Amino acid sequence: GLVGDQVDKIGGLLERTLGARWLGSGDCPLQLGTACSGTDAPSLAMTLVQEQLKLRGKEGLLKYDHMFSCENDPFKQAYLARNFDSILYPDITKMSVEEPVDAFGAIKEIPTFNLFVAGTSCKNFSAMRSKKRLMIEDKGCSGETFLAA
């Protein structure tokens, strides 16, 4: 399939870099945190790559831990809660407070991470918006989220 073909293309590169104790190797796993997570495509992609490496006899070459997700849409939160064991935060703009709260109301310290992926919305400052277009600095929902990331 598509992921397997890509793993075949870059397999040698992965072996050389990850086998040499780089970030993502067994000695230094990637610790993933995502914001505006949606379906958490970065975590799903890493899982697919791990599966393809295993099929090719290279199990354990890529190590990662999914540390947390952050998503404010209740439907997407439900998906994330059902499909991932990581901490789920409800609002990126409130993650920097002294005692961040997870999506279930429990105080949860932000875990250590070394890879952060955020896919913020750009609705407020998109060139496609014909009326009341905002700049990032004007904040609005999109700008506030972008600046928090």
PDB file of C-alpha atoms in Angstrom:
ATOM      1  CA  GLY A   1       0.000   0.000   0.000  1.00  0.00           C
ATOM      2  CA  LEU A   2       0.823   3.663   0.029  1.00  0.00           C
ATOM      3  CA  VAL A   3       2.474   3.785   3.473  1.00  0.00           C
ATOM      4  CA  GLY A   4       4.479   0.635   2.788  1.00  0.00           C
ATOM      5  CA  ASP A   5       5.734   2.070  -0.495  1.00  0.00           C
ATOM      6  CA  GLN A   6       6.921   5.203   1.285  1.00  0.00           C
ATOM      7  CA  VAL A   7       8.613   3.152   4.014  1.00  0.00           C
ATOM      8  CA  ASP A   8      10.394   1.173   1.285  1.00  0.00           C
ATOM      9  CA  LYS A   9      11.621   4.411  -0.283  1.00  0.00           C
ATOM     10  CA  ILE A  10      13.003   5.870   2.940  1.00  0.00           C
ATOM     11  CA  GLY A  11      13.754   2.666   4.836  1.00  0.00           C
ATOM     12  CA  GLY A  12      17.523   2.975   4.432  1.00  0.00           C
ATOM     13  CA  LEU A  13      17.453   6.552   5.671  1.00  0.00           C
ATOM     14  CA  LEU A  14      15.360   5.536   8.694  1.00  0.00           C
ATOM     15  CA  GLU A  15      17.786   2.726   9.524  1.00  0.00           C
ATOM     16  CA  ARG A  16      20.840   4.980   9.287  1.00  0.00           C
ATOM     17  CA  THR A  17      19.380   7.818  11.347  1.00  0.00           C
ATOM     18  CA  LEU A  18      17.246   5.982  13.890  1.00  0.00           C
ATOM     19  CA  GLY A  19      19.854   3.270  14.348  1.00  0.00           C
ATOM     20  CA  ALA A  20      22.337   5.970  15.366  1.00  0.00           C
ATOM     21  CA  ARG A  21      20.451   7.137  18.474  1.00  0.00           C
ATOM     22  CA  TRP A  22      18.651  10.032  16.857  1.00  0.00           C
ATOM     23  CA  LEU A  23      15.357  11.411  18.079  1.00  0.00           C
ATOM     24  CA  GLY A  24      12.827   8.676  17.395  1.00  0.00           C
ATOM     25  CA  SER A  25      15.245   5.836  18.063  1.00  0.00           C
ATOM     26  CA  GLY A  26      14.859   3.316  20.881  1.00  0.00           C
ATOM     27  CA  ASP A  27      17.152   5.364  23.135  1.00  0.00           C
ATOM     28  CA  CYS A  28      15.333   8.635  22.469  1.00  0.00           C
ATOM     29  CA  PRO A  29      11.687   8.058  21.483  1.00  0.00           C
ATOM     30  CA  LEU A  30       9.628  10.817  19.943  1.00  0.00           C
ATOM     31  CA  GLN A  31       7.245  12.205  22.553  1.00  0.00           C
ATOM     32  CA  LEU A  32       4.349  13.592  20.525  1.00  0.00           C
ATOM     33  CA  GLY A  33       1.991  16.351  21.591  1.00  0.00           C
ATOM     34  CA  THR A  34      -0.666  17.620  19.208  1.00  0.00           C
ATOM     35  CA  ALA A  35      -2.999  20.618  19.257  1.00  0.00           C
ATOM     36  CA  CYS A  36      -6.036  21.315  17.123  1.00  0.00           C
ATOM     37  CA  SER A  37      -5.709  17.578  16.885  1.00  0.00           C
ATOM     38  CA  GLY A  38      -8.808  16.608  14.905  1.00  0.00           C
ATOM     39  CA  THR A  39      -8.324  12.884  14.298  1.00  0.00           C
ATOM     40  CA  ASP A  40      -4.679  13.073  15.435  1.00  0.00           C
ATOM     41  CA  ALA A  41      -3.271  12.255  12.018  1.00  0.00           C
ATOM     42  CA  PRO A  42       0.384  12.581  13.191  1.00  0.00           C
ATOM     43  CA  SER A  43      -0.100   9.784  15.718  1.00  0.00           C
ATOM     44  CA  LEU A  44      -1.990   7.640  13.229  1.00  0.00           C
ATOM     45  CA  ALA A  45       0.750   8.166  10.629  1.00  0.00           C
ATOM     46  CA  MET A  46       3.494   7.128  13.055  1.00  0.00           C
ATOM     47  CA  THR A  47       1.520   4.038  13.998  1.00  0.00           C
ATOM     48  CA  LEU A  48       1.148   3.113  10.316  1.00  0.00           C
ATOM     49  CA  VAL A  49       4.889   3.580   9.748  1.00  0.00           C
ATOM     50  CA  GLN A  50       5.642   1.384  12.776  1.00  0.00           C
ATOM     51  CA  GLU A  51       3.325  -1.323  11.411  1.00  0.00           C
ATOM     52  CA  GLN A  52       5.035  -1.219   8.002  1.00  0.00           C
ATOM     53  CA  LEU A  53       8.490  -1.370   9.591  1.00  0.00           C
ATOM     54  CA  LYS A  54       7.391  -4.421  11.582  1.00  0.00           C
ATOM     55  CA  LEU A  55       6.189  -6.140   8.383  1.00  0.00           C
ATOM     56  CA  ARG A  56       9.658  -5.524   6.937  1.00  0.00           C
ATOM     57  CA  GLY A  57      11.449  -7.062   9.916  1.00  0.00           C
ATOM     58  CA  LYS A  58      12.433  -3.709  11.408  1.00  0.00           C
ATOM     59  CA  GLU A  59      10.177  -3.673  14.468  1.00  0.00           C
ATOM     60  CA  GLY A  60      11.316  -1.220  17.106  1.00  0.00           C
ATOM     61  CA  LEU A  61      13.226   0.990  14.668  1.00  0.00           C
ATOM     62  CA  LEU A  62      10.875   3.967  15.183  1.00  0.00           C
ATOM     63  CA  LYS A  63       9.787   4.623  18.759  1.00  0.00           C
ATOM     64  CA  TYR A  64       7.227   7.203  19.783  1.00  0.00           C
ATOM     65  CA  ASP A  65       4.885   7.921  22.644  1.00  0.00           C
ATOM     66  CA  HIS A  66       1.703   9.915  22.120  1.00  0.00           C
ATOM     67  CA  MET A  67       1.790  12.208  25.160  1.00  0.00           C
ATOM     68  CA  PHE A  68      -1.237  14.459  24.653  1.00  0.00           C
ATOM     69  CA  SER A  69      -3.826  15.865  22.292  1.00  0.00           C
ATOM     70  CA  CYS A  70      -5.680  19.144  22.486  1.00  0.00           C
ATOM     71  CA  GLU A  71      -9.003  19.613  20.724  1.00  0.00           C
ATOM     72  CA  ASN A  72     -11.982  21.869  21.491  1.00  0.00           C
ATOM     73  CA  ASP A  73     -14.619  20.286  19.227  1.00  0.00           C
ATOM     74  CA  PRO A  74     -16.739  17.883  21.362  1.00  0.00           C
ATOM     75  CA  PHE A  75     -17.253  15.392  18.500  1.00  0.00           C
ATOM     76  CA  LYS A  76     -13.506  15.226  17.820  1.00  0.00           C
ATOM     77  CA  GLN A  77     -12.792  15.016  21.564  1.00  0.00           C
ATOM     78  CA  ALA A  78     -15.051  11.958  21.744  1.00  0.00           C
ATOM     79  CA  TYR A  79     -13.146  10.338  18.858  1.00  0.00           C
ATOM     80  CA  LEU A  80      -9.778  11.071  20.497  1.00  0.00           C
ATOM     81  CA  ALA A  81     -10.938   9.799  23.897  1.00  0.00           C
ATOM     82  CA  ARG A  82     -12.156   6.527  22.325  1.00  0.00           C
ATOM     83  CA  ASN A  83      -9.077   5.919  20.190  1.00  0.00           C
ATOM     84  CA  PHE A  84      -6.039   7.190  22.121  1.00  0.00           C
ATOM     85  CA  ASP A  85      -4.710   6.648  25.627  1.00  0.00           C
ATOM     86  CA  SER A  86      -2.927  10.008  25.809  1.00  0.00           C
ATOM     87  CA  ILE A  87      -4.039  12.999  27.870  1.00  0.00           C
ATOM     88  CA  LEU A  88      -6.748  15.053  26.165  1.00  0.00           C
ATOM     89  CA  TYR A  89      -6.872  18.808  26.783  1.00  0.00           C
ATOM     90  CA  PRO A  90      -9.927  20.803  25.650  1.00  0.00           C
ATOM     91  CA  ASP A  91      -8.466  24.259  24.935  1.00  0.00           C
ATOM     92  CA  ILE A  92      -4.998  25.196  23.696  1.00  0.00           C
ATOM     93  CA  THR A  93      -5.387  28.739  24.970  1.00  0.00           C
ATOM     94  CA  LYS A  94      -5.632  27.371  28.541  1.00  0.00           C
ATOM     95  CA  MET A  95      -2.748  24.899  28.431  1.00  0.00           C
ATOM     96  CA  SER A  96      -0.249  27.432  29.749  1.00  0.00           C
ATOM     97  CA  VAL A  97      -2.121  28.126  32.992  1.00  0.00           C
ATOM     98  CA  GLU A  98      -0.561  26.992  36.259  1.00  0.00           C
ATOM     99  CA  GLU A  99      -2.870  23.979  36.614  1.00  0.00           C
ATOM    100  CA  PRO A 100      -4.104  22.851  33.171  1.00  0.00           C
ATOM    101  CA  VAL A 101      -7.294  20.813  33.157  1.00  0.00           C
ATOM    102  CA  ASP A 102      -7.966  17.867  30.857  1.00  0.00           C
ATOM    103  CA  ALA A 103     -11.177  17.389  28.862  1.00  0.00           C
ATOM    104  CA  PHE A 104     -12.725  15.526  31.800  1.00  0.00           C
ATOM    105  CA  GLY A 105     -12.076  18.263  34.366  1.00  0.00           C
ATOM    106  CA  ALA A 106      -9.031  16.733  36.095  1.00  0.00           C
ATOM    107  CA  ILE A 107      -5.910  18.817  36.692  1.00  0.00           C
ATOM    108  CA  LYS A 108      -3.217  17.323  34.439  1.00  0.00           C
ATOM    109  CA  GLU A 109       0.298  18.695  34.181  1.00  0.00           C
ATOM    110  CA  ILE A 110       1.533  19.074  30.604  1.00  0.00           C
ATOM    111  CA  PRO A 111       3.777  16.049  30.004  1.00  0.00           C
ATOM    112  CA  THR A 112       7.274  16.316  28.592  1.00  0.00           C
ATOM    113  CA  PHE A 113       7.307  16.259  24.786  1.00  0.00           C
ATOM    114  CA  ASN A 114       9.907  16.759  22.067  1.00  0.00           C
ATOM    115  CA  LEU A 115       7.649  16.948  18.998  1.00  0.00           C
ATOM    116  CA  PHE A 116       4.693  19.324  18.806  1.00  0.00           C
ATOM    117  CA  VAL A 117       2.293  19.371  15.847  1.00  0.00           C
ATOM    118  CA  ALA A 118      -0.507  21.946  15.645  1.00  0.00           C
ATOM    119  CA  GLY A 119      -2.979  22.349  12.817  1.00  0.00           C
ATOM    120  CA  THR A 120      -4.719  25.601  13.665  1.00  0.00           C
ATOM    121  CA  SER A 121      -7.708  26.943  11.786  1.00  0.00           C
ATOM    122  CA  CYS A 122      -7.217  29.998   9.599  1.00  0.00           C
ATOM    123  CA  LYS A 123     -10.857  30.969   9.031  1.00  0.00           C
ATOM    124  CA  ASN A 124     -10.591  34.487  10.491  1.00  0.00           C
ATOM    125  CA  PHE A 125      -7.526  35.541   8.492  1.00  0.00           C
ATOM    126  CA  SER A 126      -8.063  33.606   5.287  1.00  0.00           C
ATOM    127  CA  ALA A 127      -7.886  35.547   2.009  1.00  0.00           C
ATOM    128  CA  MET A 128     -11.070  33.688   1.036  1.00  0.00           C
ATOM    129  CA  ARG A 129     -12.996  35.546   3.713  1.00  0.00           C
ATOM    130  CA  SER A 130     -14.746  38.399   1.952  1.00  0.00           C
ATOM    131  CA  LYS A 131     -15.912  40.400   4.996  1.00  0.00           C
ATOM    132  CA  LYS A 132     -14.243  41.229   8.293  1.00  0.00           C
ATOM    133  CA  ARG A 133     -10.956  39.524   7.500  1.00  0.00           C
ATOM    134  CA  LEU A 134      -8.652  39.671  10.535  1.00  0.00           C
ATOM    135  CA  MET A 135      -4.897  39.575  10.860  1.00  0.00           C
ATOM    136  CA  ILE A 136      -3.299  37.089  13.274  1.00  0.00           C
ATOM    137  CA  GLU A 137      -2.496  39.933  15.679  1.00  0.00           C
ATOM    138  CA  ASP A 138      -6.186  40.941  15.720  1.00  0.00           C
ATOM    139  CA  LYS A 139      -6.750  37.610  17.430  1.00  0.00           C
ATOM    140  CA  GLY A 140     -10.282  36.424  16.789  1.00  0.00           C
ATOM    141  CA  CYS A 141     -10.803  32.705  17.279  1.00  0.00           C
ATOM    142  CA  SER A 142      -8.235  31.643  14.666  1.00  0.00           C
ATOM    143  CA  GLY A 143      -5.559  34.153  15.684  1.00  0.00           C
ATOM    144  CA  GLU A 144      -5.910  33.390  19.382  1.00  0.00           C
ATOM    145  CA  THR A 145      -5.524  29.663  18.686  1.00  0.00           C
ATOM    146  CA  PHE A 146      -2.556  30.232  16.377  1.00  0.00           C
ATOM    147  CA  LEU A 147      -0.755  32.405  18.916  1.00  0.00           C
ATOM    148  CA  ALA A 148      -1.410  29.886  21.705  1.00  0.00           C
ATOM    149  CA  ALA A 149       0.227  27.139  19.636  1.00  0.00           C
TER     150      ALA A 149
END
